[in-house]
Short mmCIF file of C-alpha atoms in Angstrom, two decimals:
data_model
loop_
_atom_site.label_atom_id
_atom_site.label_comp_id
_atom_site.label_asym_id
_atom_site.label_seq_id
_atom_site.Cartn_x
_atom_site.Cartn_y
_atom_site.Cartn_z
CA MET X 1 -32.73 -2.43 74.92
CA GLN X 2 -30.61 0.17 76.69
CA TYR X 3 -30.04 -0.93 80.27
CA ARG X 4 -29.73 1.90 82.80
CA LEU X 5 -27.13 0.79 85.37
CA GLY X 6 -27.06 1.79 89.02
CA GLU X 7 -23.97 1.03 91.11
CA LEU X 8 -23.39 0.74 94.84
CA PHE X 9 -19.79 0.60 96.14
CA CYS X 10 -18.86 1.70 92.63
CA GLY X 11 -15.09 2.07 93.14
CA PRO X 12 -13.12 4.01 90.54
CA GLY X 13 -15.09 2.59 87.61
CA GLY X 14 -13.70 -0.80 86.57
CA ILE X 15 -17.17 -2.33 86.55
CA ALA X 16 -18.67 0.78 84.92
CA TRP X 17 -16.02 0.83 82.17
CA GLY X 18 -16.72 -2.82 81.41
CA ALA X 19 -20.48 -2.17 81.35
CA THR X 20 -20.47 0.95 79.19
CA ASN X 21 -17.93 -0.54 76.76
CA ALA X 22 -19.70 -3.89 76.41
CA ASP X 23 -20.38 -4.50 72.73
CA ILE X 24 -22.16 -7.54 71.28
CA GLY X 25 -22.38 -6.23 67.72
CA ASN X 26 -26.01 -5.17 68.17
CA PRO X 27 -26.38 -1.46 69.05
CA GLU X 28 -29.85 -2.09 70.42
CA TYR X 29 -28.30 -3.84 73.44
CA THR X 30 -26.10 -1.50 75.48
CA ILE X 31 -25.55 -0.49 79.08
CA ILE X 32 -25.50 3.15 80.16
CA HIS X 33 -24.64 4.81 83.46
CA GLN X 34 -27.59 5.99 85.55
CA TRP X 35 -26.17 6.60 89.03
CA ALA X 36 -23.42 5.43 91.38
CA ASN X 37 -22.47 5.61 95.04
CA ASP X 38 -19.26 5.19 97.04
CA TYR X 39 -18.05 6.30 100.46
CA ASP X 40 -14.60 7.45 99.29
CA ALA X 41 -14.34 11.01 97.93
CA ASP X 42 -11.37 10.47 95.59
CA THR X 43 -12.96 7.33 94.18
CA CYS X 44 -16.13 9.28 93.36
CA GLU X 45 -14.09 11.99 91.64
CA THR X 46 -12.26 9.39 89.55
CA TYR X 47 -15.59 7.80 88.57
CA ARG X 48 -17.16 11.16 87.66
CA TYR X 49 -14.19 12.25 85.57
CA ASN X 50 -13.93 9.05 83.53
CA ILE X 51 -17.41 7.52 83.42
CA CYS X 52 -19.94 10.35 83.51
CA PRO X 53 -18.24 13.76 83.06
CA GLU X 54 -21.50 15.16 81.64
CA ALA X 55 -23.54 14.03 84.65
CA THR X 56 -21.29 14.40 87.70
CA GLN X 57 -24.29 14.94 89.98
CA THR X 58 -25.31 11.30 89.46
CA VAL X 59 -22.36 10.05 91.55
CA TYR X 60 -23.21 10.24 95.25
CA HIS X 61 -20.37 10.41 97.77
CA GLU X 62 -22.16 9.06 100.83
CA ASP X 63 -21.95 6.29 103.41
CA ILE X 64 -24.32 3.56 102.22
CA ARG X 65 -25.59 3.11 105.77
CA LYS X 66 -27.01 6.65 105.69
CA PHE X 67 -27.79 6.82 101.98
CA ASP X 68 -31.35 7.75 100.96
CA MET X 69 -32.09 5.52 97.96
CA SER X 70 -35.48 7.12 97.43
CA LYS X 71 -33.82 10.03 95.62
CA LEU X 72 -32.31 7.75 92.97
CA ALA X 73 -33.60 7.40 89.40
CA GLU X 74 -35.09 4.14 88.14
CA ILE X 75 -32.68 1.50 86.83
CA ASP X 76 -32.82 -1.62 84.67
CA ALA X 77 -29.67 -3.20 86.09
CA LEU X 78 -27.70 -3.03 89.35
CA ALA X 79 -24.04 -3.69 90.10
CA PHE X 80 -22.53 -3.85 93.56
CA GLY X 81 -19.02 -4.94 94.45
CA PHE X 82 -19.71 -4.90 98.17
CA PRO X 83 -16.64 -4.28 100.37
CA CYS X 84 -14.50 -7.37 100.76
CA ASN X 85 -12.37 -6.40 103.77
CA ASP X 86 -14.05 -8.88 106.09
CA TYR X 87 -13.99 -11.76 103.60
CA SER X 88 -10.47 -11.43 102.21
CA VAL X 89 -7.97 -14.21 102.97
CA VAL X 90 -5.39 -11.46 103.53
CA GLY X 91 -7.47 -9.90 106.31
CA GLU X 92 -8.82 -11.32 109.55
CA GLN X 93 -11.85 -12.89 107.85
CA LYS X 94 -14.42 -11.59 110.30
CA GLY X 95 -17.14 -12.21 107.73
CA MET X 96 -20.58 -11.20 108.92
CA ASN X 97 -19.12 -10.18 112.27
CA GLY X 98 -17.01 -7.41 110.77
CA VAL X 99 -17.86 -3.79 109.99
CA TYR X 100 -18.03 -4.45 106.24
CA GLY X 101 -19.53 -7.93 106.18
CA PRO X 102 -23.21 -6.90 106.42
CA LEU X 103 -22.96 -4.21 103.71
CA TYR X 104 -24.13 -6.63 101.01
CA SER X 105 -27.60 -6.17 102.52
CA TYR X 106 -27.82 -2.71 100.92
CA GLY X 107 -27.53 -4.40 97.55
CA VAL X 108 -30.46 -6.62 98.52
CA LYS X 109 -32.35 -3.51 99.65
CA ALA X 110 -31.74 -1.87 96.25
CA LEU X 111 -32.92 -5.00 94.43
CA LYS X 112 -36.18 -4.95 96.36
CA ARG X 113 -36.69 -1.22 95.81
CA PHE X 114 -35.86 -0.96 92.11
CA ARG X 115 -36.60 -4.50 90.88
CA PRO X 116 -34.00 -4.31 88.09
CA LEU X 117 -34.09 -6.90 85.31
CA TRP X 118 -30.68 -8.20 86.29
CA PHE X 119 -27.75 -7.57 88.63
CA LEU X 120 -24.04 -8.26 89.07
CA ALA X 121 -22.58 -8.68 92.56
CA GLU X 122 -18.85 -9.12 93.18
CA ASN X 123 -16.63 -10.15 96.08
CA VAL X 124 -13.41 -12.01 96.90
CA GLY X 125 -13.09 -15.78 96.74
CA GLY X 126 -12.71 -15.88 100.53
CA LEU X 127 -16.41 -15.06 100.83
CA ARG X 128 -17.18 -18.76 100.41
CA ASN X 129 -15.38 -19.65 103.64
CA ALA X 130 -16.35 -16.76 105.92
CA ASN X 131 -18.24 -17.87 109.05
CA GLU X 132 -17.75 -21.53 108.10
CA GLY X 133 -19.51 -20.88 104.80
CA LYS X 134 -22.66 -19.58 106.48
CA ALA X 135 -22.14 -16.01 105.25
CA PHE X 136 -22.09 -17.06 101.60
CA THR X 137 -25.14 -19.28 102.03
CA LYS X 138 -27.01 -16.44 103.71
CA ILE X 139 -26.09 -13.93 100.97
CA LEU X 140 -27.16 -16.29 98.18
CA SER X 141 -30.41 -17.03 99.98
CA GLU X 142 -31.25 -13.35 100.39
CA LEU X 143 -30.47 -12.58 96.75
CA ARG X 144 -32.71 -15.45 95.66
CA ASN X 145 -35.48 -14.37 98.03
CA ALA X 146 -35.32 -10.86 96.57
CA GLY X 147 -36.74 -12.44 93.43
CA TYR X 148 -33.78 -13.51 91.30
CA VAL X 149 -32.41 -16.65 89.67
CA ILE X 150 -28.72 -16.46 90.53
CA THR X 151 -25.55 -17.86 88.99
CA PRO X 152 -22.52 -17.59 91.33
CA HIS X 153 -19.12 -18.44 89.86
CA LEU X 154 -15.48 -18.02 90.90
CA TYR X 155 -13.96 -16.21 87.92
CA LYS X 156 -10.20 -16.64 87.51
CA PHE X 157 -9.48 -13.56 85.44
CA GLU X 158 -6.11 -14.78 84.17
CA GLU X 159 -8.08 -17.50 82.32
CA TYR X 160 -9.93 -14.73 80.44
CA GLY X 161 -6.76 -13.13 79.08
CA ILE X 162 -6.33 -10.64 81.94
CA PRO X 163 -2.63 -10.18 82.87
CA GLN X 164 -3.28 -10.84 86.56
CA ALA X 165 -4.14 -13.84 88.73
CA ARG X 166 -7.25 -12.36 90.30
CA HIS X 167 -9.98 -14.68 91.58
CA ARG X 168 -13.36 -13.16 92.38
CA ILE X 169 -16.82 -14.49 93.07
CA ILE X 170 -19.29 -12.81 90.73
CA ILE X 171 -22.99 -13.48 91.04
CA ILE X 172 -25.26 -12.72 88.09
CA GLY X 173 -28.95 -12.56 88.93
CA ILE X 174 -31.87 -12.41 86.49
CA ARG X 175 -35.31 -11.48 87.79
CA ASN X 176 -37.28 -14.67 88.24
CA ASP X 177 -40.28 -13.56 86.18
CA LEU X 178 -38.09 -13.31 83.05
CA ASP X 179 -37.46 -16.23 80.70
CA PHE X 180 -33.69 -15.86 80.32
CA THR X 181 -30.87 -18.11 81.53
CA TYR X 182 -27.40 -16.65 82.08
CA ARG X 183 -24.42 -18.87 81.30
CA VAL X 184 -20.88 -18.38 82.55
CA PRO X 185 -18.75 -17.36 79.54
CA SER X 186 -16.17 -19.97 78.54
CA THR X 187 -12.45 -19.33 78.97
CA ALA X 188 -11.68 -21.22 75.73
CA PRO X 189 -11.65 -18.14 73.43
CA TYR X 190 -8.86 -16.62 75.54
CA ALA X 191 -6.57 -19.66 75.71
CA GLY X 192 -3.96 -18.36 73.26
CA ILE X 193 -3.72 -14.80 74.51
CA ASP X 194 -0.37 -13.54 75.81
CA ASN X 195 -1.39 -12.26 79.23
CA SER X 196 2.09 -12.03 80.71
CA CYS X 197 2.71 -9.02 82.92
CA ARG X 198 5.72 -8.07 80.80
CA THR X 199 3.55 -7.69 77.70
CA ALA X 200 0.85 -5.86 79.65
CA ILE X 201 3.31 -3.31 81.03
CA GLU X 202 5.66 -2.93 78.05
CA VAL X 203 3.42 -3.31 74.95
CA PRO X 204 2.92 -0.61 73.95
CA PRO X 205 5.49 1.26 76.06
CA ILE X 206 4.04 3.59 78.68
CA ALA X 207 4.62 7.20 77.62
CA GLY X 208 7.03 9.25 79.72
CA ASP X 209 4.31 11.75 80.55
CA ALA X 210 1.63 9.12 81.23
CA LEU X 211 -1.02 9.83 83.85
CA ASN X 212 -0.50 8.48 87.39
CA ASN X 213 2.97 7.22 86.52
CA GLU X 214 5.07 8.67 89.38
CA ARG X 215 7.82 6.40 90.69
CA THR X 216 7.85 5.29 94.33
CA LYS X 217 11.08 6.14 96.15
CA GLN X 218 12.78 3.01 97.45
CA SER X 219 15.08 3.12 100.45
CA PRO X 220 18.67 1.88 99.91
CA MET X 221 17.83 -1.15 102.09
CA VAL X 222 14.83 -2.08 99.91
CA VAL X 223 16.91 -1.69 96.73
CA LYS X 224 19.58 -3.99 98.20
CA ARG X 225 16.97 -6.54 99.20
CA LEU X 226 15.28 -6.50 95.79
CA ASN X 227 18.63 -7.00 94.07
CA HIS X 228 18.86 -10.37 95.85
CA ILE X 229 15.31 -11.45 94.94
CA LEU X 230 14.84 -13.20 91.61
CA PRO X 231 11.71 -12.83 89.43
CA GLY X 232 8.84 -14.76 91.03
CA GLN X 233 10.54 -14.90 94.45
CA ASN X 234 9.59 -13.04 97.63
CA ALA X 235 11.44 -12.00 100.77
CA PHE X 236 11.06 -15.48 102.28
CA THR X 237 11.84 -17.69 99.27
CA ALA X 238 14.88 -15.70 98.10
CA ASP X 239 18.43 -16.39 99.30
CA LEU X 240 18.89 -13.17 101.28
CA PRO X 241 21.97 -12.23 103.34
CA GLU X 242 21.16 -12.17 107.04
CA GLU X 243 21.14 -8.36 107.28
CA LEU X 244 18.47 -8.15 104.57
CA GLN X 245 16.17 -10.84 105.97
CA LEU X 246 12.83 -9.82 107.50
CA ASN X 247 12.34 -10.50 111.18
CA ILE X 248 8.69 -11.51 110.94
CA LYS X 249 7.03 -14.07 113.17
CA GLY X 250 3.77 -15.78 112.32
CA ALA X 251 2.19 -15.53 108.88
CA ARG X 252 4.66 -15.00 106.08
CA ILE X 253 2.55 -13.42 103.36
CA SER X 254 3.88 -14.50 99.99
CA GLN X 255 3.42 -11.06 98.44
CA ILE X 256 5.99 -9.33 100.69
CA TYR X 257 8.75 -7.98 98.42
CA LYS X 258 7.56 -10.35 95.72
CA ARG X 259 8.94 -9.64 92.27
CA LEU X 260 6.84 -10.35 89.23
CA ASP X 261 7.60 -13.25 86.94
CA PRO X 262 7.61 -11.41 83.59
CA ASP X 263 6.42 -14.46 81.64
CA LYS X 264 3.32 -15.03 83.76
CA PRO X 265 0.30 -12.96 84.75
CA SER X 266 0.90 -10.70 87.74
CA TYR X 267 -0.10 -11.81 91.19
CA THR X 268 -3.18 -10.05 92.62
CA VAL X 269 -3.07 -6.25 92.62
CA THR X 270 -4.24 -5.11 96.07
CA GLY X 271 -5.14 -1.77 97.60
CA SER X 272 -2.43 -1.96 100.25
CA GLY X 273 1.16 -0.90 99.80
CA GLY X 274 2.99 -0.78 103.11
CA GLY X 275 5.45 -3.27 104.55
CA GLY X 276 6.70 -4.58 101.24
CA THR X 277 3.29 -5.29 99.70
CA HIS X 278 3.76 -3.12 96.62
CA ILE X 279 4.06 -5.13 93.44
CA TYR X 280 7.73 -5.22 92.44
CA HIS X 281 9.20 -5.06 88.95
CA TRP X 282 10.90 -8.23 87.69
CA GLU X 283 14.07 -6.44 86.56
CA GLU X 284 14.37 -2.97 88.07
CA PRO X 285 14.70 -2.81 91.90
CA ARG X 286 11.50 -0.84 92.45
CA ALA X 287 7.77 -1.02 93.00
CA LEU X 288 5.46 -0.63 90.03
CA THR X 289 4.00 2.78 89.31
CA ASN X 290 0.25 3.23 89.58
CA ARG X 291 -0.02 3.35 85.78
CA GLU X 292 1.73 -0.01 85.54
CA ARG X 293 -0.65 -1.39 88.16
CA ALA X 294 -3.57 0.07 86.20
CA ARG X 295 -2.35 -1.79 83.10
CA LEU X 296 -2.51 -5.06 85.07
CA GLN X 297 -6.12 -4.12 85.90
CA THR X 298 -6.66 -3.41 82.16
CA PHE X 299 -7.59 0.25 82.61
CA PRO X 300 -6.85 2.22 79.42
CA ASP X 301 -3.90 4.62 79.61
CA ASP X 302 -6.16 7.66 79.28
CA TYR X 303 -8.07 6.69 82.42
CA GLU X 304 -7.08 9.32 84.98
CA PHE X 305 -7.23 8.51 88.68
CA ILE X 306 -7.88 11.45 91.01
CA GLY X 307 -6.15 11.77 94.40
CA SER X 308 -2.80 11.28 96.09
CA LYS X 309 -0.46 8.52 94.95
CA GLU X 310 -1.52 6.42 97.95
CA SER X 311 -5.22 7.03 97.27
CA VAL X 312 -4.78 6.07 93.61
CA ARG X 313 -2.93 2.89 94.58
CA LYS X 314 -5.85 1.91 96.79
CA GLN X 315 -8.44 2.73 94.11
CA ILE X 316 -6.66 0.61 91.50
CA GLY X 317 -6.28 -2.31 93.89
CA MET X 318 -9.96 -2.30 94.86
CA ALA X 319 -11.23 -2.24 91.25
CA VAL X 320 -12.55 -5.02 89.06
CA PRO X 321 -10.40 -5.51 85.92
CA CYS X 322 -12.07 -3.48 83.15
CA ARG X 323 -11.77 -6.10 80.42
CA GLY X 324 -12.89 -8.87 82.76
CA ALA X 325 -16.04 -6.94 83.63
CA LYS X 326 -16.63 -6.28 79.92
CA ILE X 327 -16.55 -10.01 79.11
CA ILE X 328 -19.17 -10.76 81.77
CA PHE X 329 -21.45 -7.87 80.78
CA GLU X 330 -21.27 -8.96 77.14
CA ALA X 331 -22.43 -12.42 78.20
CA VAL X 332 -25.38 -10.80 80.02
CA LEU X 333 -26.28 -8.72 76.95
CA LYS X 334 -26.05 -11.78 74.69
CA THR X 335 -28.35 -13.62 77.09
CA PHE X 336 -31.03 -10.96 76.71
CA ALA X 337 -30.43 -10.54 72.96
CA GLY X 338 -30.74 -14.29 72.35
CA ILE X 339 -27.22 -14.53 70.90
CA PRO X 340 -25.54 -17.89 71.63
CA TYR X 341 -22.02 -17.92 73.05
CA GLU X 342 -19.54 -20.44 74.39
CA PHE X 343 -20.17 -21.15 78.05
CA THR X 344 -19.00 -23.30 80.91
CA GLU X 345 -20.76 -24.71 83.95
CA PRO X 346 -20.69 -22.66 87.18
CA ASN X 347 -18.02 -23.87 89.61
CA ILE X 348 -20.02 -22.88 92.69
CA ASN X 349 -23.18 -24.67 93.70
CA GLU X 350 -25.95 -22.51 95.05
#
């Protein structure tokens, strides 16, 4: 079975790369791109260039709220990483009351229109707590009422060998008239993998002419500050001279001027970059390049991001780790192919 995948809020292609590269050793079970949509122009260009260069017209750069789904081709599977801005613990957590909170409903709309065999929906872990938990309950209820048996789970990608501590809720749904049961893939096969950020960034070395590898210029003050911050420390836990301390009241976000610990997975790669929220190298007094950040997201080195340096940084930070997506899609394919695999129980109750 070749599953034709449609994507809403497709991002730069982390989910799509994982889907189209999923391999269970049976060529009869594969996933192919059918169409995709995103509101950001650069993101759409990146997706076209890397995922479907032969069918660029199948990527629609449009606002989902005005998007005419009736023009889309039929699909067998749907993926939607609906915008997380209003559910993120870093943001204001407006949940359903925010601009982005209700956008999941377009995924539900697509499920009802196309009736795909299965779907993957993705969002941040903070989704569980938005609106006192009511938002998550409502979303799960609507996905179930659209006709799907759902399996929500908080995936901790570092436990799957990804060199980044990135925790995301992913919901797999299988149409409720089908006799298949999805299981969350076990983390056990990945227990011995070296997923330190040092190995991810340095092995193999990044070529001097690598794509999207421009350095960020650091001010003399930032260089001085970083020279006082040890690996794993941030601007608030380091022993900084008074003139280099940050005069910030209120929330002290732990990622501000935080240097990586080279022997551990990276902390979460985000789409922001101002005010000291770049990811900082453990040894050199500088922010990571976009290519280094892409390595932490497990994008291959030949994956070219289109747009300005700031746009690329945002695209990489908003993506799903390629290899993490691949693991989940392979579990879906094995489910439909009847191939057993190691699994664990979901850690989120419906």
